[in-house]
């Protein structure tokens, strides 16, 4: 007997439809005066089978009696049939309203019947209309003729409602209504098992229908079920609330991940019927792919009549699981005998699923080889297929591929709090909350790492207070602890990563293993850099290009993709989800270097595992030296070219690598150079203390070399002198040390003057300017005076270089601005920039002065265009605070004077752009209080120009003009203050 002719199944589908419509009717009256719903009608009454459910109010009156009729999909109903179904309900039961609910399509007569009942009229008019409608149904006309007027009066209160939704659409509508109700009551639903709740309530209706003593379903109990706690839903077992689950499904996760669940739901909802939709969940081992699939089924369980869970880790486990699927489809039990070979099992499953009368879900979990799985996926059938796989590179045809990344910070904290038996995160003290967040971040918000860490801490009797001890000494141990593995997971995180590395190694040893071999080197280097936006070409070049064998002394080194398998190596890493693609590096330096900006990301906890898994060996110092050289090249090139947004990304890699190198105690000349240039980046970020520490480490490394690089040592020492000379060093001034550093610079410059004149001039120029700084001039020290004189004599002897002339030109442009010659300053800045002699801070200083010169001449459009170029160089980075603050301070003054005196409205655009620049607010922490007051005054003038009088008044009442300072420079600002106050009064 075919399934479509199976009377038992048809009856079951009819009851399912009836009870779902009952639940929907109960949702309709949640806010009504109905107190209870009687399933299968009142007890002991005549023709009780005519009532599928009725609704009773607080006074015991029946407000609605309903009959539900279900037929096979595509069936129709006539007027005579609908009248015959409705008549017993009306004749034998007294109710305020009656309903016939059916999923049948109405023929024209049935539609006329519904229209006639809905129209107002007397009993006689209704009788006449029905008589005409039932002219071809003599038996129904006789029943109509026998009705009394009071019975016709009841019939006029009846409705026939045709509902053409299929079961899946009906369930989806119920789920969304329940979701809305729970959200309105602040209970939420989302990933907290909506399907289970719908199924559970439907099961409740079924139980009450089967037991007459329990047939009264109170609305208060219904509301309790609707608002059941989410954790109760999440922990409920599949056997109780779902349809059949064939296979071993993992537990439903108790921490919701709606950000990952929503795209999965969306992908499957859009699928056409009879063509299974496919979604592939990819990501590294332990990231939560299987848990996400289980969470989806918990949320949408009522959509499916049966759920198949297949373990596809090996061909053998997959065949065994599909034998269970075939047995269930054949016998209704997964334990049925099967001796069919693989092709036979596959054909049997595909045939059965193609004609299965309900909807099915097939989860193929832990796919080891996507190519072997493809042939098992059914091509037709009313179902959905979810695959979970590590391989993010495989071709999954038309499937939607979703990368399952780490948890959000809040999700990770919630998971840790539950495993450590802590209160809810919002109930934790501020210190506890911060510690929990720090622990989650240290574990990369990686689900398996979180589980292992919590299990390890709990097994040792440790808690949140022991976080520091755990992170310092126990973290890697926990990630390898087999006692802490969750019950549903086969291996530790270190074991999972090691398995991937073993498989990658096996591919590297094959005949075409060049890409896999490069991939191993790239991932090894990636473990020592930042976790986000790792440049693919940097990693690959660090593996292949030995800086000792290149003639290029500066700049980043790139591989030719036609000669080196860079992209293929990245694919090898993605094959095991060790990495994922990330956003390209910003501000491409050279558009001809196609692909050089592509990056990948690695989870931080995978980096921890890689550093613990890949052993150090005799060649490690050379490998780190090579990596340091490439990272330094990329980072320094971005800084020198003023691609500051790009430099900010590369800074994270240089900084992370430096910390690891310092920790393991590896040093070389190239590593020292990395530290020195990293110190310069810390300097332009305003962190002088860290910059000093790095410079001292650089000097120590260089001095320990068999042949110390004196140039790098002198450069580092002069930078330390600069910090002291400008008063930005947190350490007290050590005059003797400063004199020793300057003496070293003088001696070294003298030594190289003949063979490297420009380098010597550059060092002498820097030393001379430092010695002429007010702080060093104020120090009475004979050595400093002697060194100053010697520097000037040697500089005069050697003469200037193109570089020092450009620096002198910047100083001259500054003096021109101070003496009221902005046109001369403008021309000097343009000459400097056209010659391309300066990079980094020098170039930015020239651009700043150019903008200030243009504003002083009221060339507003040109000034605005130059500012837009300067701002593009910064991007969202916070560097060169002196450039930022000086520009807004000086150009802001020119804009403010023009606006406040009413000379010109054009500067409003520039001033608005300046005060909206995010870098301005980052710079406020690095300027004096007087500077801060002036910048806020500029902002107030912008507010005045834009008509924000309230902000101006608030500023005038909350700031004292004395805060602008008492220097000669402040007089202009005090005038602006007074003009602002007068303008504010005029506005009043």
XYZ file of N, CA, C and O in Angstrom, residues 585-654:
280
model
N 43.653 44.938 3.027
C 44.363 46.049 3.663
C 43.879 47.363 3.064
O 43.664 47.455 1.852
N 43.696 48.382 3.890
C 43.257 49.675 3.346
C 44.395 50.388 2.632
O 45.578 50.084 2.820
N 44.028 51.355 1.796
C 44.981 52.265 1.162
C 46.102 51.523 0.426
O 47.269 51.577 0.831
N 45.754 50.847 -0.639
C 46.751 50.117 -1.430
C 47.831 51.076 -1.926
O 47.541 52.118 -2.512
N 49.076 50.744 -1.625
C 50.184 51.628 -1.990
C 50.418 51.651 -3.490
O 50.779 52.672 -4.054
N 50.259 50.522 -4.134
C 50.551 50.414 -5.562
C 49.458 49.580 -6.218
O 49.415 48.360 -6.046
N 48.539 50.220 -6.960
C 47.429 49.464 -7.570
C 47.899 48.415 -8.567
O 47.150 47.525 -8.937
N 49.161 48.486 -9.003
C 49.666 47.491 -9.933
C 49.957 46.165 -9.243
O 50.058 45.125 -9.882
N 50.126 46.209 -7.935
C 50.432 44.981 -7.197
C 49.114 44.298 -6.827
O 48.667 44.315 -5.680
N 48.476 43.735 -7.814
C 47.152 43.153 -7.649
C 47.199 41.997 -6.657
O 48.036 41.100 -6.753
N 46.295 42.055 -5.689
C 46.193 40.970 -4.718
C 47.089 41.118 -3.511
O 46.973 40.351 -2.556
N 47.981 42.116 -3.508
C 48.907 42.239 -2.378
C 48.204 42.692 -1.112
O 48.757 42.579 -0.019
N 46.991 43.230 -1.245
C 46.267 43.681 -0.061
C 45.358 42.626 0.545
O 44.697 42.890 1.557
N 45.298 41.416 -0.021
C 44.394 40.382 0.496
C 44.894 39.871 1.843
O 46.104 39.722 2.066
N 43.958 39.598 2.726
C 44.335 39.190 4.081
C 43.495 38.002 4.546
O 42.458 37.671 3.956
N 43.959 37.386 5.623
C 43.232 36.298 6.274
C 43.139 36.602 7.762
O 43.840 37.478 8.280
N 42.292 35.873 8.448
C 42.164 35.994 9.895
C 42.317 34.617 10.528
O 41.946 33.597 9.928
N 42.888 34.598 11.723
C 43.076 33.367 12.487
C 42.555 33.634 13.894
O 42.881 34.664 14.495
N 41.765 32.706 14.420
C 41.283 32.887 15.784
C 42.459 32.890 16.758
O 43.398 32.120 16.618
N 42.388 33.751 17.765
C 43.515 33.904 18.698
C 43.822 32.618 19.450
O 44.991 32.323 19.730
N 42.808 31.839 19.761
C 43.078 30.614 20.515
C 43.740 29.573 19.608
O 44.558 28.775 20.079
N 43.439 29.579 18.320
C 44.159 28.705 17.389
C 45.622 29.130 17.323
O 46.533 28.291 17.255
N 45.868 30.435 17.361
C 47.252 30.903 17.405
C 47.961 30.382 18.657
O 49.113 29.954 18.599
N 47.276 30.419 19.801
C 47.865 29.881 21.037
C 48.230 28.407 20.864
O 49.315 27.959 21.254
N 47.293 27.661 20.283
C 47.517 26.228 20.098
C 48.666 25.993 19.124
O 49.518 25.119 19.336
N 48.719 26.767 18.054
C 49.801 26.606 17.075
C 51.164 26.879 17.712
O 52.134 26.155 17.474
N 51.243 27.913 18.530
C 52.531 28.209 19.175
C 52.938 27.099 20.133
O 54.127 26.830 20.326
N 51.937 26.444 20.731
C 52.248 25.340 21.637
C 52.514 24.044 20.882
O 53.178 23.145 21.395
N 51.993 23.946 19.653
C 52.085 22.701 18.877
C 53.330 22.646 18.010
O 53.957 21.601 17.865
N 53.687 23.797 17.403
C 54.839 23.826 16.503
C 56.095 24.050 17.347
O 56.264 25.104 17.949
N 56.992 23.081 17.431
C 58.143 23.200 18.343
C 59.193 24.170 17.823
O 59.369 24.363 16.613
N 59.895 24.804 18.772
C 61.059 25.605 18.417
C 62.219 24.665 18.124
O 62.348 23.609 18.726
N 63.075 25.041 17.192
C 64.211 24.181 16.834
C 65.406 25.063 16.487
O 65.357 26.301 16.614
N 66.466 24.452 16.045
C 67.708 25.189 15.808
C 67.544 26.300 14.783
O 68.246 27.314 14.833
N 66.646 26.106 13.839
C 66.474 27.127 12.797
C 65.504 28.227 13.165
O 65.291 29.149 12.372
N 64.924 28.176 14.354
C 63.913 29.156 14.739
C 64.428 30.588 14.727
O 63.748 31.481 14.204
N 65.612 30.895 15.299
C 66.079 32.295 15.252
C 66.166 32.845 13.836
O 65.780 33.985 13.578
N 66.653 32.044 12.895
C 66.728 32.501 11.508
C 65.341 32.723 10.922
O 65.112 33.682 10.165
N 64.415 31.838 11.269
C 63.047 31.974 10.765
C 62.407 33.252 11.299
O 61.754 34.003 10.561
N 62.598 33.514 12.592
C 62.039 34.734 13.180
C 62.717 35.975 12.600
O 62.077 37.013 12.409
N 64.001 35.894 12.347
C 64.722 37.004 11.740
C 64.118 37.325 10.376
O 63.918 38.486 10.019
N 63.818 36.283 9.626
C 63.238 36.468 8.299
C 61.845 37.071 8.392
O 61.496 37.991 7.640
N 61.031 36.564 9.322
C 59.685 37.102 9.498
C 59.745 38.561 9.940
O 59.008 39.411 9.428
N 60.623 38.851 10.907
C 60.738 40.218 11.413
C 61.105 41.182 10.293
O 60.587 42.306 10.224
N 61.966 40.751 9.415
C 62.388 41.619 8.318
C 61.220 41.970 7.407
O 61.033 43.138 7.038
N 60.411 40.976 7.081
C 59.279 41.243 6.184
C 58.215 42.095 6.869
O 57.663 43.013 6.253
N 57.929 41.821 8.118
C 56.935 42.613 8.835
C 57.406 44.061 8.950
O 56.631 45.008 8.741
N 58.683 44.247 9.250
C 59.235 45.603 9.375
C 59.127 46.335 8.040
O 58.788 47.526 7.988
N 59.410 45.658 6.941
C 59.328 46.284 5.625
C 57.909 46.771 5.329
O 57.700 47.903 4.874
N 56.936 45.914 5.581
C 55.539 46.280 5.294
C 55.096 47.445 6.189
O 54.463 48.392 5.716
N 55.410 47.347 7.457
C 54.958 48.362 8.403
C 55.630 49.706 8.121
O 54.964 50.747 8.040
N 56.938 49.707 7.959
C 57.674 50.950 7.748
C 57.276 51.613 6.434
O 57.148 52.842 6.357
N 57.069 50.826 5.390
C 56.661 51.396 4.101
C 55.347 52.157 4.240
O 55.193 53.262 3.708
N 54.383 51.592 4.979
C 53.095 52.265 5.168
C 53.253 53.551 5.965
O 52.628 54.577 5.648
N 54.099 53.532 7.000
C 54.306 54.729 7.824
C 54.993 55.818 7.015
O 54.579 56.988 7.030
N 56.044 55.446 6.293
C 56.808 56.434 5.543
C 55.988 57.041 4.407
O 56.141 58.208 4.060
N 55.094 56.251 3.806
C 54.249 56.757 2.718
C 53.000 57.458 3.237
O 52.150 57.895 2.454
N 52.889 57.542 4.576
C 51.724 58.164 5.221
C 50.408 57.500 4.832
O 49.373 58.152 4.689
N 50.454 56.185 4.664
C 49.234 55.381 4.528
C 48.882 54.919 5.943
O 49.079 53.771 6.320
N 48.368 55.854 6.744
C 48.324 55.641 8.188
C 47.261 54.630 8.606
O 47.416 53.955 9.618
N 46.195 54.532 7.827
C 45.194 53.505 8.130
C 45.800 52.122 7.887
O 45.629 51.197 8.696
N 46.496 51.980 6.795
C 47.185 50.723 6.489
C 48.257 50.453 7.549
O 48.424 49.317 8.014
N 48.991 51.502 7.934
C 50.039 51.351 8.944
C 49.458 50.886 10.273
O 50.097 50.118 11.004
N 48.248 51.337 10.605
C 47.630 50.931 11.861
C 47.361 49.435 11.893
O 47.519 48.778 12.930
N 46.956 48.871 10.750
C 46.733 47.425 10.675
C 48.052 46.677 10.822
O 48.173 45.715 11.598
N 49.063 47.137 10.097
C 50.361 46.459 10.138
C 51.058 46.660 11.475
O 51.865 45.819 11.898
N 50.748 47.746 12.160
C 51.307 47.988 13.488
C 50.926 46.855 14.446
O 51.752 46.413 15.258
N 49.701 46.374 14.341
C 49.267 45.305 15.242
C 50.103 44.051 15.056
O 50.417 43.349 16.023
N 50.506 43.772 13.807
C 51.333 42.597 13.543
C 52.764 42.808 14.041
O 53.353 41.907 14.643
N 53.297 43.991 13.788
C 54.651 44.285 14.262
C 54.704 44.251 15.785
O 55.650 43.711 16.383
